[in-house]
Short mmCIF file of N, CA and C in Angstrom, two decimals:
data_model
loop_
_atom_site.label_atom_id
_atom_site.label_comp_id
_atom_site.label_asym_id
_atom_site.label_seq_id
_atom_site.Cartn_x
_atom_site.Cartn_y
_atom_site.Cartn_z
N UNK A 1 -15.26 5.32 7.45
CA UNK A 1 -14.87 6.47 6.68
C UNK A 1 -13.37 6.70 6.87
N UNK A 2 -12.68 7.10 5.81
CA UNK A 2 -11.24 7.32 5.90
C UNK A 2 -10.94 8.65 6.61
N UNK A 3 -9.69 8.84 6.98
CA UNK A 3 -9.28 10.07 7.68
C UNK A 3 -9.63 11.31 6.86
N UNK A 4 -9.41 11.24 5.56
CA UNK A 4 -9.70 12.40 4.69
C UNK A 4 -11.19 12.73 4.75
N UNK A 5 -12.03 11.72 4.61
CA UNK A 5 -13.48 11.94 4.64
C UNK A 5 -13.92 12.49 6.00
N UNK A 6 -13.37 11.93 7.08
CA UNK A 6 -13.69 12.44 8.41
C UNK A 6 -13.28 13.89 8.55
N UNK A 7 -12.11 14.22 8.06
CA UNK A 7 -11.60 15.59 8.16
C UNK A 7 -12.51 16.56 7.41
N UNK A 8 -12.86 16.19 6.19
CA UNK A 8 -13.71 17.07 5.37
C UNK A 8 -15.11 17.18 5.98
N UNK A 9 -15.67 16.04 6.42
CA UNK A 9 -17.01 16.07 7.01
C UNK A 9 -17.04 16.94 8.27
N UNK A 10 -15.99 16.89 9.06
CA UNK A 10 -15.93 17.68 10.29
C UNK A 10 -15.84 19.17 10.00
N UNK A 11 -15.48 19.53 8.79
CA UNK A 11 -15.33 20.94 8.44
C UNK A 11 -16.37 21.40 7.43
N UNK A 12 -17.55 20.82 7.53
CA UNK A 12 -18.66 21.29 6.73
C UNK A 12 -18.73 20.75 5.32
N UNK A 13 -17.96 19.71 5.00
CA UNK A 13 -18.07 19.06 3.70
C UNK A 13 -17.61 19.91 2.53
N UNK A 14 -16.55 20.65 2.69
CA UNK A 14 -16.03 21.47 1.59
C UNK A 14 -14.75 20.81 1.04
N UNK A 15 -14.89 19.71 0.28
CA UNK A 15 -13.71 18.93 -0.11
C UNK A 15 -12.76 19.66 -1.05
N UNK A 16 -13.21 20.69 -1.73
CA UNK A 16 -12.32 21.37 -2.68
C UNK A 16 -11.77 22.68 -2.14
N UNK A 17 -12.02 22.98 -0.88
CA UNK A 17 -11.50 24.19 -0.27
C UNK A 17 -9.98 24.06 -0.14
N UNK A 18 -9.21 24.91 -0.84
CA UNK A 18 -7.74 24.78 -0.81
C UNK A 18 -7.15 24.86 0.59
N UNK A 19 -7.70 25.69 1.46
CA UNK A 19 -7.18 25.79 2.82
C UNK A 19 -7.40 24.48 3.58
N UNK A 20 -8.57 23.86 3.40
CA UNK A 20 -8.84 22.59 4.08
C UNK A 20 -7.94 21.49 3.53
N UNK A 21 -7.76 21.47 2.22
CA UNK A 21 -6.90 20.45 1.63
C UNK A 21 -5.46 20.61 2.11
N UNK A 22 -4.99 21.84 2.19
CA UNK A 22 -3.62 22.08 2.68
C UNK A 22 -3.48 21.63 4.12
N UNK A 23 -4.49 21.92 4.93
CA UNK A 23 -4.44 21.51 6.34
C UNK A 23 -4.49 20.00 6.45
N UNK A 24 -5.32 19.34 5.63
CA UNK A 24 -5.36 17.89 5.65
C UNK A 24 -4.00 17.31 5.27
N UNK A 25 -3.39 17.86 4.24
CA UNK A 25 -2.06 17.38 3.81
C UNK A 25 -1.04 17.53 4.95
N UNK A 26 -1.11 18.64 5.66
CA UNK A 26 -0.20 18.88 6.78
C UNK A 26 -0.42 17.85 7.88
N UNK A 27 -1.69 17.58 8.21
CA UNK A 27 -2.02 16.60 9.24
C UNK A 27 -1.57 15.20 8.82
N UNK A 28 -1.83 14.84 7.57
CA UNK A 28 -1.44 13.52 7.08
C UNK A 28 0.07 13.35 7.12
N UNK A 29 0.80 14.36 6.68
CA UNK A 29 2.26 14.31 6.68
C UNK A 29 2.78 14.15 8.13
N UNK A 30 2.16 14.88 9.06
CA UNK A 30 2.54 14.78 10.47
C UNK A 30 2.29 13.37 10.99
N UNK A 31 1.13 12.79 10.65
CA UNK A 31 0.80 11.43 11.10
C UNK A 31 1.77 10.40 10.53
N UNK A 32 2.10 10.54 9.26
CA UNK A 32 3.06 9.62 8.65
C UNK A 32 4.41 9.75 9.35
N UNK A 33 4.86 10.97 9.58
CA UNK A 33 6.15 11.19 10.25
C UNK A 33 6.14 10.60 11.66
N UNK A 34 5.04 10.78 12.40
CA UNK A 34 4.94 10.22 13.76
C UNK A 34 5.03 8.70 13.73
N UNK A 35 4.36 8.06 12.76
CA UNK A 35 4.43 6.60 12.63
C UNK A 35 5.84 6.15 12.28
N UNK A 36 6.50 6.89 11.39
CA UNK A 36 7.87 6.53 11.02
C UNK A 36 8.80 6.65 12.22
N UNK A 37 8.63 7.71 13.01
CA UNK A 37 9.47 7.89 14.19
C UNK A 37 9.22 6.79 15.22
N UNK A 38 7.98 6.37 15.37
CA UNK A 38 7.63 5.36 16.38
C UNK A 38 7.95 3.94 15.94
N UNK A 39 7.68 3.61 14.67
CA UNK A 39 7.77 2.22 14.21
C UNK A 39 8.72 1.99 13.06
N UNK A 40 9.12 3.07 12.39
CA UNK A 40 9.97 2.91 11.22
C UNK A 40 9.19 2.77 9.94
N UNK A 41 7.86 2.65 10.05
CA UNK A 41 7.02 2.50 8.88
C UNK A 41 5.64 3.08 9.18
N UNK A 42 4.99 3.57 8.14
CA UNK A 42 3.61 4.01 8.23
C UNK A 42 2.84 3.24 7.17
N UNK A 43 1.58 2.97 7.43
CA UNK A 43 0.78 2.22 6.47
C UNK A 43 -0.34 3.09 5.94
N UNK A 44 -0.64 2.94 4.67
CA UNK A 44 -1.70 3.68 4.02
C UNK A 44 -2.70 2.68 3.46
N UNK A 45 -3.95 2.83 3.86
CA UNK A 45 -5.03 2.00 3.32
C UNK A 45 -5.83 2.82 2.33
N UNK A 46 -6.22 2.20 1.22
CA UNK A 46 -6.98 2.88 0.18
C UNK A 46 -8.29 2.14 -0.01
N UNK A 47 -9.40 2.85 0.15
CA UNK A 47 -10.71 2.25 -0.01
C UNK A 47 -11.09 2.20 -1.48
N UNK A 48 -12.10 1.44 -1.80
CA UNK A 48 -12.56 1.29 -3.18
C UNK A 48 -12.38 -0.15 -3.59
N UNK A 49 -12.52 -0.39 -4.88
CA UNK A 49 -12.31 -1.74 -5.40
C UNK A 49 -11.18 -1.73 -6.39
N UNK A 50 -10.18 -2.52 -6.20
CA UNK A 50 -9.99 -3.34 -5.02
C UNK A 50 -9.37 -2.51 -3.89
N UNK A 51 -9.68 -2.85 -2.64
CA UNK A 51 -8.99 -2.15 -1.55
C UNK A 51 -7.52 -2.57 -1.56
N UNK A 52 -6.67 -1.69 -1.07
CA UNK A 52 -5.27 -2.08 -0.95
C UNK A 52 -4.60 -1.24 0.12
N UNK A 53 -3.47 -1.74 0.57
CA UNK A 53 -2.67 -1.03 1.57
C UNK A 53 -1.22 -1.11 1.14
N UNK A 54 -0.45 -0.12 1.59
CA UNK A 54 0.97 -0.12 1.27
C UNK A 54 1.76 0.57 2.38
N UNK A 55 3.06 0.31 2.35
CA UNK A 55 3.96 0.89 3.33
C UNK A 55 4.46 2.25 2.85
N UNK A 56 4.82 3.08 3.81
CA UNK A 56 5.57 4.30 3.55
C UNK A 56 6.70 4.28 4.56
N UNK A 57 7.91 4.36 4.09
CA UNK A 57 9.05 4.41 4.99
C UNK A 57 10.19 3.47 4.63
N UNK A 58 9.89 2.42 3.90
CA UNK A 58 10.96 1.49 3.53
C UNK A 58 11.93 2.11 2.54
N UNK A 59 11.46 3.07 1.77
CA UNK A 59 12.33 3.79 0.83
C UNK A 59 13.51 4.42 1.56
N UNK A 60 13.27 4.90 2.78
CA UNK A 60 14.32 5.57 3.56
C UNK A 60 15.48 4.64 3.89
N UNK A 61 15.24 3.33 3.89
CA UNK A 61 16.32 2.39 4.17
C UNK A 61 16.75 1.63 2.91
N UNK A 62 16.38 2.16 1.76
CA UNK A 62 16.81 1.59 0.49
C UNK A 62 16.05 0.35 0.06
N UNK A 63 14.83 0.19 0.53
CA UNK A 63 14.02 -0.98 0.18
C UNK A 63 12.76 -0.50 -0.53
N UNK A 64 12.25 -1.24 -1.51
CA UNK A 64 10.98 -0.85 -2.14
C UNK A 64 9.83 -0.89 -1.13
N UNK A 65 8.85 -0.03 -1.35
CA UNK A 65 7.63 -0.07 -0.54
C UNK A 65 6.88 -1.35 -0.90
N UNK A 66 6.02 -1.83 0.00
CA UNK A 66 5.28 -3.07 -0.19
C UNK A 66 3.80 -2.78 -0.32
N UNK A 67 3.13 -3.48 -1.22
CA UNK A 67 1.72 -3.27 -1.52
C UNK A 67 0.99 -4.61 -1.49
N UNK A 68 -0.21 -4.62 -0.89
CA UNK A 68 -1.08 -5.79 -0.96
C UNK A 68 -2.45 -5.31 -1.45
N UNK A 69 -2.93 -5.90 -2.53
CA UNK A 69 -4.24 -5.60 -3.10
C UNK A 69 -5.26 -6.64 -2.67
N UNK A 70 -6.52 -6.21 -2.62
CA UNK A 70 -7.63 -7.14 -2.51
C UNK A 70 -8.00 -7.59 -1.11
N UNK A 71 -7.34 -7.06 -0.10
CA UNK A 71 -7.68 -7.39 1.28
C UNK A 71 -8.01 -6.11 2.02
N UNK A 72 -8.97 -6.19 2.90
CA UNK A 72 -9.32 -5.03 3.71
C UNK A 72 -8.13 -4.65 4.58
N UNK A 73 -7.99 -3.35 4.89
CA UNK A 73 -6.84 -2.90 5.69
C UNK A 73 -6.68 -3.66 7.01
N UNK A 74 -7.76 -3.99 7.69
CA UNK A 74 -7.62 -4.68 8.97
C UNK A 74 -7.00 -6.06 8.82
N UNK A 75 -7.03 -6.62 7.61
CA UNK A 75 -6.39 -7.92 7.36
C UNK A 75 -4.95 -7.73 6.90
N UNK A 76 -4.74 -6.86 5.92
CA UNK A 76 -3.39 -6.79 5.35
C UNK A 76 -2.43 -5.87 6.10
N UNK A 77 -2.93 -4.91 6.86
CA UNK A 77 -1.99 -4.02 7.53
C UNK A 77 -1.17 -4.72 8.62
N UNK A 78 -1.73 -5.63 9.42
CA UNK A 78 -0.87 -6.37 10.35
C UNK A 78 0.19 -7.21 9.62
N UNK A 79 -0.17 -7.74 8.47
CA UNK A 79 0.79 -8.51 7.67
C UNK A 79 1.91 -7.59 7.19
N UNK A 80 1.54 -6.43 6.65
CA UNK A 80 2.55 -5.47 6.18
C UNK A 80 3.44 -5.02 7.34
N UNK A 81 2.85 -4.79 8.51
CA UNK A 81 3.65 -4.40 9.69
C UNK A 81 4.67 -5.48 10.03
N UNK A 82 4.24 -6.73 10.01
CA UNK A 82 5.15 -7.82 10.36
C UNK A 82 6.29 -7.95 9.35
N UNK A 83 5.95 -7.86 8.07
CA UNK A 83 7.00 -7.95 7.05
C UNK A 83 7.93 -6.74 7.14
N UNK A 84 7.37 -5.55 7.35
CA UNK A 84 8.19 -4.35 7.48
C UNK A 84 9.13 -4.46 8.67
N UNK A 85 8.66 -5.06 9.77
CA UNK A 85 9.54 -5.25 10.93
C UNK A 85 10.74 -6.13 10.57
N UNK A 86 10.50 -7.18 9.78
CA UNK A 86 11.62 -8.02 9.34
C UNK A 86 12.60 -7.22 8.48
N UNK A 87 12.05 -6.40 7.59
CA UNK A 87 12.90 -5.60 6.70
C UNK A 87 13.69 -4.57 7.50
N UNK A 88 13.03 -3.88 8.43
CA UNK A 88 13.67 -2.80 9.17
C UNK A 88 14.61 -3.32 10.26
N UNK A 89 14.14 -4.25 11.07
CA UNK A 89 14.87 -4.64 12.26
C UNK A 89 15.74 -5.88 12.09
N UNK A 90 15.46 -6.69 11.06
CA UNK A 90 16.28 -7.88 10.85
C UNK A 90 17.00 -7.83 9.51
N UNK A 91 16.96 -6.68 8.88
CA UNK A 91 17.68 -6.43 7.63
C UNK A 91 17.35 -7.45 6.53
N UNK A 92 16.09 -7.93 6.53
CA UNK A 92 15.64 -8.82 5.47
C UNK A 92 15.39 -7.98 4.22
N UNK A 93 15.84 -8.46 3.10
CA UNK A 93 15.61 -7.76 1.84
C UNK A 93 14.74 -8.64 0.96
N UNK A 94 13.71 -8.02 0.37
CA UNK A 94 12.79 -8.73 -0.52
C UNK A 94 13.00 -8.17 -1.91
N UNK A 95 13.18 -9.05 -2.86
CA UNK A 95 13.31 -8.64 -4.25
C UNK A 95 12.20 -9.24 -5.09
N UNK A 96 12.07 -8.78 -6.30
CA UNK A 96 11.05 -9.32 -7.19
C UNK A 96 11.31 -10.80 -7.42
N UNK A 97 10.27 -11.60 -7.25
CA UNK A 97 10.37 -13.05 -7.43
C UNK A 97 10.59 -13.81 -6.14
N UNK A 98 10.81 -13.10 -5.03
CA UNK A 98 11.01 -13.77 -3.75
C UNK A 98 9.67 -14.22 -3.17
N UNK A 99 9.68 -15.36 -2.49
CA UNK A 99 8.50 -15.81 -1.76
C UNK A 99 8.65 -15.41 -0.30
N UNK A 100 7.54 -14.97 0.28
CA UNK A 100 7.52 -14.54 1.68
C UNK A 100 6.35 -15.27 2.36
N UNK A 101 6.64 -15.94 3.46
CA UNK A 101 5.61 -16.61 4.25
C UNK A 101 5.50 -15.89 5.57
N UNK A 102 4.31 -15.40 5.89
CA UNK A 102 4.09 -14.69 7.15
C UNK A 102 2.63 -14.82 7.54
N UNK A 103 2.37 -15.02 8.82
CA UNK A 103 1.01 -15.06 9.37
C UNK A 103 0.09 -16.01 8.60
N UNK A 104 0.60 -17.19 8.28
CA UNK A 104 -0.16 -18.20 7.53
C UNK A 104 -0.57 -17.76 6.14
N UNK A 105 0.14 -16.80 5.59
CA UNK A 105 -0.08 -16.35 4.22
C UNK A 105 1.21 -16.59 3.44
N UNK A 106 1.05 -16.96 2.18
CA UNK A 106 2.18 -17.12 1.27
C UNK A 106 2.07 -16.04 0.22
N UNK A 107 3.16 -15.32 0.01
CA UNK A 107 3.18 -14.23 -0.97
C UNK A 107 4.33 -14.42 -1.94
N UNK A 108 4.12 -13.93 -3.14
CA UNK A 108 5.18 -13.82 -4.13
C UNK A 108 5.33 -12.34 -4.42
N UNK A 109 6.55 -11.83 -4.33
CA UNK A 109 6.76 -10.40 -4.58
C UNK A 109 7.04 -10.18 -6.06
N UNK A 110 6.39 -9.16 -6.60
CA UNK A 110 6.56 -8.80 -8.01
C UNK A 110 6.74 -7.29 -8.09
N UNK A 111 7.76 -6.86 -8.83
CA UNK A 111 8.01 -5.43 -8.99
C UNK A 111 6.81 -4.75 -9.65
N UNK A 112 6.42 -3.62 -9.11
CA UNK A 112 5.30 -2.84 -9.67
C UNK A 112 5.88 -1.92 -10.74
N UNK A 113 5.47 -2.10 -12.01
CA UNK A 113 6.03 -1.28 -13.08
C UNK A 113 5.50 0.15 -13.10
N UNK A 114 4.38 0.39 -12.42
CA UNK A 114 3.76 1.72 -12.41
C UNK A 114 3.55 2.20 -10.96
N UNK A 115 4.61 2.26 -10.16
CA UNK A 115 4.41 2.58 -8.74
C UNK A 115 3.80 3.96 -8.51
N UNK A 116 4.01 4.90 -9.39
CA UNK A 116 3.44 6.24 -9.21
C UNK A 116 1.92 6.20 -9.19
N UNK A 117 1.31 5.21 -9.84
CA UNK A 117 -0.14 5.07 -9.85
C UNK A 117 -0.67 4.39 -8.59
N UNK A 118 0.22 3.77 -7.82
CA UNK A 118 -0.21 2.95 -6.69
C UNK A 118 0.19 3.57 -5.35
N UNK A 119 1.44 3.90 -5.18
CA UNK A 119 1.94 4.40 -3.89
C UNK A 119 1.98 5.93 -3.88
N UNK A 120 0.84 6.51 -4.16
CA UNK A 120 0.70 7.95 -4.34
C UNK A 120 1.18 8.72 -3.11
N UNK A 121 0.73 8.33 -1.93
CA UNK A 121 1.10 9.05 -0.71
C UNK A 121 2.57 8.87 -0.35
N UNK A 122 3.16 7.74 -0.70
CA UNK A 122 4.60 7.56 -0.47
C UNK A 122 5.37 8.57 -1.32
N UNK A 123 4.96 8.72 -2.56
CA UNK A 123 5.62 9.71 -3.42
C UNK A 123 5.40 11.12 -2.90
N UNK A 124 4.18 11.40 -2.43
CA UNK A 124 3.91 12.71 -1.83
C UNK A 124 4.82 12.95 -0.63
N UNK A 125 4.91 11.93 0.24
CA UNK A 125 5.71 12.09 1.45
C UNK A 125 7.17 12.36 1.12
N UNK A 126 7.72 11.61 0.16
CA UNK A 126 9.13 11.78 -0.22
C UNK A 126 9.33 12.88 -1.26
N UNK A 127 8.21 13.56 -1.61
CA UNK A 127 8.24 14.65 -2.59
C UNK A 127 8.90 14.20 -3.90
N UNK A 128 8.44 13.03 -4.35
CA UNK A 128 8.96 12.46 -5.59
C UNK A 128 7.94 12.63 -6.70
N UNK A 129 8.36 13.16 -7.84
CA UNK A 129 7.44 13.26 -8.98
C UNK A 129 7.16 11.87 -9.55
N UNK A 130 6.08 11.75 -10.29
CA UNK A 130 5.67 10.45 -10.83
C UNK A 130 6.77 9.80 -11.66
N UNK A 131 7.50 10.58 -12.43
CA UNK A 131 8.54 9.99 -13.28
C UNK A 131 9.74 9.48 -12.48
N UNK A 132 9.80 9.83 -11.20
CA UNK A 132 10.88 9.38 -10.32
C UNK A 132 10.29 8.73 -9.07
N UNK A 133 9.28 7.93 -9.26
CA UNK A 133 8.52 7.31 -8.16
C UNK A 133 9.41 6.43 -7.28
N UNK A 134 8.98 6.32 -6.02
CA UNK A 134 9.63 5.32 -5.16
C UNK A 134 9.32 3.95 -5.75
N UNK A 135 10.23 3.00 -5.62
CA UNK A 135 9.94 1.65 -6.13
C UNK A 135 8.97 0.93 -5.20
N UNK A 136 8.26 -0.04 -5.75
CA UNK A 136 7.31 -0.80 -4.95
C UNK A 136 7.28 -2.25 -5.41
N UNK A 137 7.00 -3.13 -4.46
CA UNK A 137 6.79 -4.55 -4.73
C UNK A 137 5.38 -4.91 -4.31
N UNK A 138 4.67 -5.60 -5.19
CA UNK A 138 3.35 -6.10 -4.84
C UNK A 138 3.51 -7.49 -4.25
N UNK A 139 2.88 -7.71 -3.12
CA UNK A 139 2.87 -9.03 -2.51
C UNK A 139 1.60 -9.73 -2.97
N UNK A 140 1.76 -10.67 -3.88
CA UNK A 140 0.65 -11.39 -4.50
C UNK A 140 0.42 -12.69 -3.73
N UNK A 141 -0.83 -13.03 -3.49
CA UNK A 141 -1.16 -14.24 -2.74
C UNK A 141 -2.05 -15.13 -3.60
N UNK A 142 -1.98 -16.45 -3.37
CA UNK A 142 -2.86 -17.37 -4.08
C UNK A 142 -4.23 -17.43 -3.41
N UNK A 143 -5.19 -18.05 -4.10
CA UNK A 143 -6.51 -18.25 -3.48
C UNK A 143 -6.42 -19.36 -2.42
N UNK A 144 -7.52 -19.70 -1.82
CA UNK A 144 -7.52 -20.68 -0.72
C UNK A 144 -7.08 -22.08 -1.18
N UNK A 145 -7.08 -22.32 -2.48
CA UNK A 145 -6.66 -23.61 -3.02
C UNK A 145 -5.20 -23.59 -3.46
N UNK A 146 -4.52 -22.47 -3.25
CA UNK A 146 -3.12 -22.35 -3.66
C UNK A 146 -2.93 -21.97 -5.11
N UNK A 147 -4.00 -21.51 -5.76
CA UNK A 147 -3.93 -21.14 -7.18
C UNK A 147 -3.63 -19.64 -7.27
N UNK A 148 -2.59 -19.31 -8.04
CA UNK A 148 -2.18 -17.92 -8.20
C UNK A 148 -3.14 -17.19 -9.16
N UNK A 149 -3.24 -15.87 -9.05
CA UNK A 149 -4.20 -15.11 -9.86
C UNK A 149 -4.03 -15.28 -11.37
N UNK A 150 -2.86 -15.58 -11.85
CA UNK A 150 -2.62 -15.72 -13.28
C UNK A 150 -2.85 -17.14 -13.78
N UNK A 151 -3.17 -18.05 -12.86
CA UNK A 151 -3.41 -19.43 -13.25
C UNK A 151 -4.91 -19.65 -13.50
N UNK A 152 -5.23 -20.60 -14.40
CA UNK A 152 -6.64 -20.91 -14.64
C UNK A 152 -7.30 -21.43 -13.36
N UNK A 153 -8.56 -21.17 -13.24
CA UNK A 153 -9.38 -21.66 -12.13
C UNK A 153 -9.05 -21.01 -10.78
N UNK A 154 -8.48 -19.83 -10.82
CA UNK A 154 -8.24 -19.10 -9.58
C UNK A 154 -9.59 -18.63 -9.03
N UNK A 155 -9.79 -18.77 -7.74
CA UNK A 155 -11.08 -18.44 -7.13
C UNK A 155 -11.12 -17.08 -6.45
N UNK A 156 -10.31 -16.14 -6.91
CA UNK A 156 -10.40 -14.78 -6.39
C UNK A 156 -11.43 -14.03 -7.21
N UNK A 157 -12.04 -13.02 -6.63
CA UNK A 157 -13.01 -12.21 -7.36
C UNK A 157 -12.31 -11.50 -8.51
N UNK A 158 -12.99 -11.30 -9.64
CA UNK A 158 -12.38 -10.57 -10.76
C UNK A 158 -11.95 -9.18 -10.29
N UNK A 159 -10.71 -8.85 -10.57
CA UNK A 159 -10.18 -7.54 -10.22
C UNK A 159 -9.74 -7.42 -8.77
N UNK A 160 -9.91 -8.47 -7.97
CA UNK A 160 -9.55 -8.40 -6.55
C UNK A 160 -8.06 -8.14 -6.37
N UNK A 161 -7.28 -8.77 -7.20
CA UNK A 161 -5.83 -8.66 -7.05
C UNK A 161 -5.21 -8.41 -8.41
N UNK A 162 -5.29 -7.16 -8.88
CA UNK A 162 -4.69 -6.88 -10.19
C UNK A 162 -3.20 -7.13 -10.13
N UNK A 163 -2.67 -7.68 -11.18
CA UNK A 163 -1.24 -7.94 -11.22
C UNK A 163 -0.51 -6.64 -11.53
N UNK A 164 0.76 -6.56 -11.17
CA UNK A 164 1.49 -5.33 -11.41
C UNK A 164 1.34 -4.85 -12.85
N UNK A 165 1.03 -3.58 -12.98
CA UNK A 165 0.82 -2.97 -14.29
C UNK A 165 -0.62 -3.02 -14.76
N UNK A 166 -1.48 -3.81 -14.07
CA UNK A 166 -2.89 -3.93 -14.45
C UNK A 166 -3.79 -3.17 -13.51
N UNK A 167 -3.23 -2.30 -12.68
CA UNK A 167 -4.02 -1.57 -11.70
C UNK A 167 -5.15 -0.83 -12.39
N UNK A 168 -6.40 -1.07 -11.97
CA UNK A 168 -7.53 -0.42 -12.65
C UNK A 168 -7.47 1.10 -12.49
N UNK A 169 -7.67 1.79 -13.59
CA UNK A 169 -7.64 3.25 -13.55
C UNK A 169 -6.23 3.78 -13.38
N UNK A 170 -5.24 3.03 -13.86
CA UNK A 170 -3.85 3.45 -13.67
C UNK A 170 -3.59 4.81 -14.29
N UNK A 171 -4.43 5.19 -15.26
CA UNK A 171 -4.24 6.52 -15.85
C UNK A 171 -4.96 7.60 -15.05
N UNK A 172 -5.68 7.20 -13.99
CA UNK A 172 -6.36 8.16 -13.12
C UNK A 172 -5.74 8.06 -11.72
N UNK A 173 -5.21 9.15 -11.17
CA UNK A 173 -4.67 9.05 -9.82
C UNK A 173 -5.76 8.74 -8.80
N UNK A 174 -5.46 7.87 -7.85
CA UNK A 174 -6.38 7.55 -6.76
C UNK A 174 -5.88 8.22 -5.52
N UNK A 175 -6.76 8.79 -4.76
CA UNK A 175 -6.34 9.39 -3.52
C UNK A 175 -6.40 8.36 -2.42
N UNK A 176 -5.57 8.55 -1.43
CA UNK A 176 -5.54 7.61 -0.31
C UNK A 176 -6.27 8.20 0.86
#
């Protein structure tokens, strides 16, 4: 269960109670700030299909936030942490079209054209409206045979790794 669900369940299951939602937002903001102070980055995992995780904090150093779709948080968050460490501590810059190899994974970075639909909590944290969203890069990975999602015969599950701009339900905000 995610932190939000745990918080609501612990308080009698009143998910629409404005006071509880405000308190949850305060706790989440505090947790993000604590992670940023300790590591320079905070990670947000989003459940559902497809699962995805993204960074919060790279915007503060002038770098787009990073997103990985289709992997459970326990798999992609260590990868995001490692890449974020390179960005923060070794001044590595990743741009759209760059290849990144880390932890036996190969990624291609692609600019996310609709970041407000994806990095919702990053925008909340930086108090950015959707029309002025923080920028984001999606780290796209090939299947086990090295076939990219846009190539024929890719062996990823349908919808596992939507390409930038194809995020399912992009017209519906997803909560993290």
